[in-house]
């Protein structure tokens, strides 16, 4: 454990190379297509140029990390699924049978699971990275979810050995997903605290709760925020009071990725809440962030708006795990190939607009 | 030329197997995820089950056809690009430098170009299929775009040798793109005629015309529809009066694909207008159709609504060529893999919703 890893990582992040914007825009505008006709594929390609400080952005290796953790708040009865599903789903990830496994296989994305705080012990597995901080967070209805010390360890766990452990050959793009029964409650609390979105708007149905549990979930979050009064500008304060270990891990990984010039693809509402924590800590990581998909959870929109991000995919998905990020990683790769392989008007001998 | 090919093909289309819907829904609902949490991926997987009459839908080979043709209506000055760009872009497709080439390579989609009516002669090329009906349509401002005989030949050209020429090993999914300077004018006219959407709403900026040319384009289409008075229920009447050869080819290919149990992925406004012609001719092909992406051209929405289709991708693209279809073919393939490879709650030993 490096005592200064968190600060060292934050200090080593430099903003993306905005000075390359005119050249990247010019290169894209000379491709054989009407101006702007490839829509978001164009903006993604240009963003990758700025991130990689290159007009020929490459994606040779794609990685997706699924951070898993349990939540003490489940004691309040806020989820449709029992808490043991977190560990069961981690086993499912390790066996290759979950949605995220299929989408990562389909797109040749290297995938690893990070145990940040699953309640039960997990057998070792080549794809499982053990960073367990504690067996689940504390119930934030009656106290902070984690101590400041646990929080720093969790952030650093997301940063530690970033390239060594998760990727042997370096990577250019990192998707960040999660698994944790109860974690939409934490995500809604984080986003409501940070953006001021009313709790009843920022709260969603998670894995599928009914009206009664929904009203209870809203009440639990409202009461907790009223009790904790987290500082809306202070990502660390919000994270320790109502966050989760997997959320801290994602925030740490996003900061570490940015410090290495790696693009970060966020996923649904939980991954986006974690991205927002990282953004509050260090707004200049914004240029490295890509929103993988539009979640049906409304809180996500408030978080994206705060960061100035626009989702790539909108398939009415609400699974998490990194599923939206996996689909988007493939689209970002396509955008890079457009930038590198598509002919210019001159190269192709095509007449320009009259 | 088989004189009866058009009718034979239409007669051999059977509706998708709606009777498999409960079993397909049940299989999807037992996957390790909350009910409905994979959104449109679920509905795409289920649609592929109904199309293939199987609970394990396969995509082994993916094909995309780009139909190209010129338009007499360009004489009216409705496009931002000169008409010779159609042939130049076909050369670009054959050289591998266009956006659609990159997206097809990226997703291992077999791509062919079909010359349905490009003005100039094109050198033979292994990826070019010559079905030229005529060197461009007639100017529909002063008469029908094509004769009835040309129209039937064009529809049949899209059907002929469907599997033999376009695919050696059979295919399960076919994307339909196009290239043809002037063809948004034709597409807007078709969709306005078929749906009743006012011409000024159904008309878009195409490859990027200014306000003055836009007003002129609206006027050209309004005058033509007023002159031709196509029957809104009669796809053949609309097609011959204001259509295009590449649009007829796409409509024919969609019908032929459905007759062989192949899923059809439409692209932007032109491909969707062609799909609408096919749908008017034979509404039961609707179950085989997938809308590849939301175009920025408003006419597309009216056509999709008429067919009950919802786009998969929405990246503000307006290029055509099949670019939206290529991205969506990959997503449909992912959806099929979800159906086949994802574990059920029982298989994975995951607790169900309490």
mmCIF file with all atom_site columns, C-alpha atoms in Angstrom, chain A residues 32-41 43 79-82 84-85 88-89 92 96-99 102-103 105-107 207-209 310 312-319 321 323 327 330-331 333-334 337-338 341-343 345 348-354, chain B residues 32-41 43 79-82 84-85 88-89 92 96-99 102-103 105-107 207-209 310 312-319 321 323 327 330-331 333-334 337-338 341-343 345 348-354:
data_model
loop_
_atom_site.group_PDB
_atom_site.id
_atom_site.type_symbol
_atom_site.label_atom_id
_atom_site.label_alt_id
_atom_site.label_comp_id
_atom_site.label_asym_id
_atom_site.label_entity_id
_atom_site.label_seq_id
_atom_site.pdbx_PDB_ins_code
_atom_site.Cartn_x
_atom_site.Cartn_y
_atom_site.Cartn_z
_atom_site.occupancy
_atom_site.B_iso_or_equiv
_atom_site.pdbx_formal_charge
_atom_site.auth_seq_id
_atom_site.auth_comp_id
_atom_site.auth_asym_id
_atom_site.auth_atom_id
_atom_site.pdbx_PDB_model_num
ATOM 1   C CA . UNK A 1 32  ? -15.712 10.937  -47.899 1.00 0.00 ? 32  UNK A CA 1
ATOM 2   C CA . UNK A 1 33  ? -19.044 11.856  -46.299 1.00 0.00 ? 33  UNK A CA 1
ATOM 3   C CA . UNK A 1 34  ? -21.110 14.980  -45.816 1.00 0.00 ? 34  UNK A CA 1
ATOM 4   C CA . UNK A 1 35  ? -19.941 17.142  -42.891 1.00 0.00 ? 35  UNK A CA 1
ATOM 5   C CA . UNK A 1 36  ? -20.991 15.638  -39.585 1.00 0.00 ? 36  UNK A CA 1
ATOM 6   C CA . UNK A 1 37  ? -22.868 12.749  -41.235 1.00 0.00 ? 37  UNK A CA 1
ATOM 7   C CA . UNK A 1 38  ? -21.398 10.136  -38.901 1.00 0.00 ? 38  UNK A CA 1
ATOM 8   C CA . UNK A 1 39  ? -22.801 11.926  -35.846 1.00 0.00 ? 39  UNK A CA 1
ATOM 9   C CA . UNK A 1 40  ? -21.524 10.584  -32.552 1.00 0.00 ? 40  UNK A CA 1
ATOM 10  C CA . UNK A 1 41  ? -19.028 8.282   -34.287 1.00 0.00 ? 41  UNK A CA 1
ATOM 11  C CA . UNK A 1 43  ? -17.187 12.980  -31.806 1.00 0.00 ? 43  UNK A CA 1
ATOM 12  C CA . UNK A 1 79  ? -34.003 -4.438  -3.183  1.00 0.00 ? 79  UNK A CA 1
ATOM 13  C CA . UNK A 1 80  ? -36.064 -7.004  -5.045  1.00 0.00 ? 80  UNK A CA 1
ATOM 14  C CA . UNK A 1 81  ? -33.278 -9.599  -4.834  1.00 0.00 ? 81  UNK A CA 1
ATOM 15  C CA . UNK A 1 82  ? -31.671 -11.071 -1.680  1.00 0.00 ? 82  UNK A CA 1
ATOM 16  C CA . UNK A 1 84  ? -26.562 -13.286 -1.487  1.00 0.00 ? 84  UNK A CA 1
ATOM 17  C CA . UNK A 1 85  ? -27.204 -12.701 -5.203  1.00 0.00 ? 85  UNK A CA 1
ATOM 18  C CA . UNK A 1 88  ? -23.897 -15.791 -6.755  1.00 0.00 ? 88  UNK A CA 1
ATOM 19  C CA . UNK A 1 89  ? -23.601 -13.409 -9.683  1.00 0.00 ? 89  UNK A CA 1
ATOM 20  C CA . UNK A 1 92  ? -21.835 -16.585 -12.661 1.00 0.00 ? 92  UNK A CA 1
ATOM 21  C CA . UNK A 1 96  ? -18.888 -17.157 -18.065 1.00 0.00 ? 96  UNK A CA 1
ATOM 22  C CA . UNK A 1 97  ? -22.701 -17.310 -18.028 1.00 0.00 ? 97  UNK A CA 1
ATOM 23  C CA . UNK A 1 98  ? -23.731 -13.719 -17.351 1.00 0.00 ? 98  UNK A CA 1
ATOM 24  C CA . UNK A 1 99  ? -24.764 -11.108 -19.919 1.00 0.00 ? 99  UNK A CA 1
ATOM 25  C CA . UNK A 1 102 ? -21.290 -12.826 -23.546 1.00 0.00 ? 102 UNK A CA 1
ATOM 26  C CA . UNK A 1 103 ? -20.948 -9.175  -24.587 1.00 0.00 ? 103 UNK A CA 1
ATOM 27  C CA . UNK A 1 105 ? -16.614 -12.414 -25.581 1.00 0.00 ? 105 UNK A CA 1
ATOM 28  C CA . UNK A 1 106 ? -18.563 -11.057 -28.549 1.00 0.00 ? 106 UNK A CA 1
ATOM 29  C CA . UNK A 1 107 ? -16.359 -7.962  -28.665 1.00 0.00 ? 107 UNK A CA 1
ATOM 30  C CA . UNK A 1 207 ? -33.770 -4.715  -10.242 1.00 0.00 ? 207 UNK A CA 1
ATOM 31  C CA . UNK A 1 208 ? -37.562 -4.365  -10.222 1.00 0.00 ? 208 UNK A CA 1
ATOM 32  C CA . UNK A 1 209 ? -39.189 -3.329  -6.947  1.00 0.00 ? 209 UNK A CA 1
ATOM 33  C CA . UNK A 1 310 ? -24.019 12.070  -23.756 1.00 0.00 ? 310 UNK A CA 1
ATOM 34  C CA . UNK A 1 312 ? -23.753 6.297   -26.889 1.00 0.00 ? 312 UNK A CA 1
ATOM 35  C CA . UNK A 1 313 ? -26.271 3.446   -26.628 1.00 0.00 ? 313 UNK A CA 1
ATOM 36  C CA . UNK A 1 314 ? -29.953 3.717   -25.694 1.00 0.00 ? 314 UNK A CA 1
ATOM 37  C CA . UNK A 1 315 ? -31.484 0.250   -25.690 1.00 0.00 ? 315 UNK A CA 1
ATOM 38  C CA . UNK A 1 316 ? -33.633 0.645   -22.538 1.00 0.00 ? 316 UNK A CA 1
ATOM 39  C CA . UNK A 1 317 ? -31.191 -1.557  -20.661 1.00 0.00 ? 317 UNK A CA 1
ATOM 40  C CA . UNK A 1 318 ? -31.054 -1.535  -16.859 1.00 0.00 ? 318 UNK A CA 1
ATOM 41  C CA . UNK A 1 319 ? -28.800 -4.448  -15.991 1.00 0.00 ? 319 UNK A CA 1
ATOM 42  C CA . UNK A 1 321 ? -22.526 -5.273  -14.949 1.00 0.00 ? 321 UNK A CA 1
ATOM 43  C CA . UNK A 1 323 ? -23.238 -4.384  -20.434 1.00 0.00 ? 323 UNK A CA 1
ATOM 44  C CA . UNK A 1 327 ? -21.442 -2.453  -26.483 1.00 0.00 ? 327 UNK A CA 1
ATOM 45  C CA . UNK A 1 330 ? -17.031 -1.742  -29.765 1.00 0.00 ? 330 UNK A CA 1
ATOM 46  C CA . UNK A 1 331 ? -18.525 1.451   -31.183 1.00 0.00 ? 331 UNK A CA 1
ATOM 47  C CA . UNK A 1 333 ? -13.286 1.052   -31.676 1.00 0.00 ? 333 UNK A CA 1
ATOM 48  C CA . UNK A 1 334 ? -15.311 1.443   -34.889 1.00 0.00 ? 334 UNK A CA 1
ATOM 49  C CA . UNK A 1 337 ? -11.079 2.745   -37.363 1.00 0.00 ? 337 UNK A CA 1
ATOM 50  C CA . UNK A 1 338 ? -13.189 5.332   -39.239 1.00 0.00 ? 338 UNK A CA 1
ATOM 51  C CA . UNK A 1 341 ? -9.041  3.770   -42.437 1.00 0.00 ? 341 UNK A CA 1
ATOM 52  C CA . UNK A 1 342 ? -11.632 5.939   -44.169 1.00 0.00 ? 342 UNK A CA 1
ATOM 53  C CA . UNK A 1 343 ? -10.503 7.698   -47.356 1.00 0.00 ? 343 UNK A CA 1
ATOM 54  C CA . UNK A 1 345 ? -12.180 13.136  -50.718 1.00 0.00 ? 345 UNK A CA 1
ATOM 55  C CA . UNK A 1 348 ? -10.829 8.617   -53.173 1.00 0.00 ? 348 UNK A CA 1
ATOM 56  C CA . UNK A 1 349 ? -11.181 11.119  -56.049 1.00 0.00 ? 349 UNK A CA 1
ATOM 57  C CA . UNK A 1 350 ? -14.689 12.043  -54.931 1.00 0.00 ? 350 UNK A CA 1
ATOM 58  C CA . UNK A 1 351 ? -16.057 15.515  -55.770 1.00 0.00 ? 351 UNK A CA 1
ATOM 59  C CA . UNK A 1 352 ? -16.779 17.744  -52.801 1.00 0.00 ? 352 UNK A CA 1
ATOM 60  C CA . UNK A 1 353 ? -19.989 19.569  -52.041 1.00 0.00 ? 353 UNK A CA 1
ATOM 61  C CA . UNK A 1 354 ? -20.805 22.120  -54.706 1.00 0.00 ? 354 UNK A CA 1
ATOM 62  C CA . UNK B 2 32  ? -29.763 -14.432 -14.887 1.00 0.00 ? 32  UNK B CA 1
ATOM 63  C CA . UNK B 2 33  ? -31.005 -10.831 -14.949 1.00 0.00 ? 33  UNK B CA 1
ATOM 64  C CA . UNK B 2 34  ? -34.039 -8.914  -13.757 1.00 0.00 ? 34  UNK B CA 1
ATOM 65  C CA . UNK B 2 35  ? -37.063 -9.246  -16.060 1.00 0.00 ? 35  UNK B CA 1
ATOM 66  C CA . UNK B 2 36  ? -36.649 -7.109  -19.161 1.00 0.00 ? 36  UNK B CA 1
ATOM 67  C CA . UNK B 2 37  ? -33.317 -5.670  -17.990 1.00 0.00 ? 37  UNK B CA 1
ATOM 68  C CA . UNK B 2 38  ? -31.635 -6.147  -21.370 1.00 0.00 ? 38  UNK B CA 1
ATOM 69  C CA . UNK B 2 39  ? -34.245 -3.970  -23.084 1.00 0.00 ? 39  UNK B CA 1
ATOM 70  C CA . UNK B 2 40  ? -34.084 -4.051  -26.860 1.00 0.00 ? 40  UNK B CA 1
ATOM 71  C CA . UNK B 2 41  ? -31.458 -6.814  -26.826 1.00 0.00 ? 41  UNK B CA 1
ATOM 72  C CA . UNK B 2 43  ? -36.770 -8.090  -28.150 1.00 0.00 ? 43  UNK B CA 1
ATOM 73  C CA . UNK B 2 79  ? -28.747 17.975  -53.878 1.00 0.00 ? 79  UNK B CA 1
ATOM 74  C CA . UNK B 2 80  ? -25.628 19.513  -52.350 1.00 0.00 ? 80  UNK B CA 1
ATOM 75  C CA . UNK B 2 81  ? -23.358 17.120  -54.252 1.00 0.00 ? 81  UNK B CA 1
ATOM 76  C CA . UNK B 2 82  ? -23.031 16.691  -58.054 1.00 0.00 ? 82  UNK B CA 1
ATOM 77  C CA . UNK B 2 84  ? -21.232 12.058  -60.546 1.00 0.00 ? 84  UNK B CA 1
ATOM 78  C CA . UNK B 2 85  ? -20.561 11.460  -56.844 1.00 0.00 ? 85  UNK B CA 1
ATOM 79  C CA . UNK B 2 88  ? -17.273 8.037   -57.471 1.00 0.00 ? 88  UNK B CA 1
ATOM 80  C CA . UNK B 2 89  ? -18.606 6.679   -54.188 1.00 0.00 ? 89  UNK B CA 1
ATOM 81  C CA . UNK B 2 92  ? -14.713 4.284   -53.096 1.00 0.00 ? 92  UNK B CA 1
ATOM 82  C CA . UNK B 2 96  ? -12.575 -0.182  -49.384 1.00 0.00 ? 96  UNK B CA 1
ATOM 83  C CA . UNK B 2 97  ? -12.278 3.441   -48.256 1.00 0.00 ? 97  UNK B CA 1
ATOM 84  C CA . UNK B 2 98  ? -15.850 4.417   -47.394 1.00 0.00 ? 98  UNK B CA 1
ATOM 85  C CA . UNK B 2 99  ? -17.459 4.408   -43.955 1.00 0.00 ? 99  UNK B CA 1
ATOM 86  C CA . UNK B 2 102 ? -14.822 0.089   -42.356 1.00 0.00 ? 102 UNK B CA 1
ATOM 87  C CA . UNK B 2 103 ? -17.956 -0.799  -40.388 1.00 0.00 ? 103 UNK B CA 1
ATOM 88  C CA . UNK B 2 105 ? -14.760 -5.010  -41.900 1.00 0.00 ? 105 UNK B CA 1
ATOM 89  C CA . UNK B 2 106 ? -14.999 -4.185  -38.204 1.00 0.00 ? 106 UNK B CA 1
ATOM 90  C CA . UNK B 2 107 ? -17.990 -6.511  -37.815 1.00 0.00 ? 107 UNK B CA 1
ATOM 91  C CA . UNK B 2 207 ? -26.236 15.563  -47.718 1.00 0.00 ? 207 UNK B CA 1
ATOM 92  C CA . UNK B 2 208 ? -26.406 19.135  -46.428 1.00 0.00 ? 208 UNK B CA 1
ATOM 93  C CA . UNK B 2 209 ? -28.373 21.643  -48.515 1.00 0.00 ? 209 UNK B CA 1
ATOM 94  C CA . UNK B 2 310 ? -38.194 0.992   -33.453 1.00 0.00 ? 310 UNK B CA 1
ATOM 95  C CA . UNK B 2 312 ? -31.745 0.128   -32.567 1.00 0.00 ? 312 UNK B CA 1
ATOM 96  C CA . UNK B 2 313 ? -29.030 2.779   -32.888 1.00 0.00 ? 313 UNK B CA 1
ATOM 97  C CA . UNK B 2 314 ? -29.421 6.534   -32.464 1.00 0.00 ? 314 UNK B CA 1
ATOM 98  C CA . UNK B 2 315 ? -26.079 8.214   -33.078 1.00 0.00 ? 315 UNK B CA 1
ATOM 99  C CA . UNK B 2 316 ? -27.358 11.222  -35.081 1.00 0.00 ? 316 UNK B CA 1
ATOM 100 C CA . UNK B 2 317 ? -25.987 9.649   -38.233 1.00 0.00 ? 317 UNK B CA 1
ATOM 101 C CA . UNK B 2 318 ? -27.232 10.716  -41.664 1.00 0.00 ? 318 UNK B CA 1
ATOM 102 C CA . UNK B 2 319 ? -24.855 9.029   -44.071 1.00 0.00 ? 319 UNK B CA 1
ATOM 103 C CA . UNK B 2 321 ? -24.667 3.474   -47.274 1.00 0.00 ? 321 UNK B CA 1
ATOM 104 C CA . UNK B 2 323 ? -23.725 2.365   -41.878 1.00 0.00 ? 323 UNK B CA 1
ATOM 105 C CA . UNK B 2 327 ? -23.689 -1.363  -36.423 1.00 0.00 ? 327 UNK B CA 1
ATOM 106 C CA . UNK B 2 330 ? -23.489 -6.622  -34.673 1.00 0.00 ? 330 UNK B CA 1
ATOM 107 C CA . UNK B 2 331 ? -26.000 -5.849  -31.923 1.00 0.00 ? 331 UNK B CA 1
ATOM 108 C CA . UNK B 2 333 ? -25.684 -10.951 -33.287 1.00 0.00 ? 333 UNK B CA 1
ATOM 109 C CA . UNK B 2 334 ? -24.937 -10.079 -29.636 1.00 0.00 ? 334 UNK B CA 1
ATOM 110 C CA . UNK B 2 337 ? -25.552 -14.938 -28.360 1.00 0.00 ? 337 UNK B CA 1
ATOM 111 C CA . UNK B 2 338 ? -27.328 -13.721 -25.198 1.00 0.00 ? 338 UNK B CA 1
ATOM 112 C CA . UNK B 2 341 ? -24.997 -18.547 -24.162 1.00 0.00 ? 341 UNK B CA 1
ATOM 113 C CA . UNK B 2 342 ? -26.388 -16.787 -21.100 1.00 0.00 ? 342 UNK B CA 1
ATOM 114 C CA . UNK B 2 343 ? -27.089 -18.971 -18.069 1.00 0.00 ? 343 UNK B CA 1
ATOM 115 C CA . UNK B 2 345 ? -31.091 -18.791 -12.803 1.00 0.00 ? 345 UNK B CA 1
ATOM 116 C CA . UNK B 2 348 ? -26.092 -20.567 -12.469 1.00 0.00 ? 348 UNK B CA 1
ATOM 117 C CA . UNK B 2 349 ? -27.522 -21.310 -9.007  1.00 0.00 ? 349 UNK B CA 1
ATOM 118 C CA . UNK B 2 350 ? -28.612 -17.689 -8.586  1.00 0.00 ? 350 UNK B CA 1
ATOM 119 C CA . UNK B 2 351 ? -31.568 -16.887 -6.301  1.00 0.00 ? 351 UNK B CA 1
ATOM 120 C CA . UNK B 2 352 ? -34.603 -15.410 -8.027  1.00 0.00 ? 352 UNK B CA 1
ATOM 121 C CA . UNK B 2 353 ? -36.453 -12.240 -7.098  1.00 0.00 ? 353 UNK B CA 1
ATOM 122 C CA . UNK B 2 354 ? -37.998 -12.491 -3.634  1.00 0.00 ? 354 UNK B CA 1
#
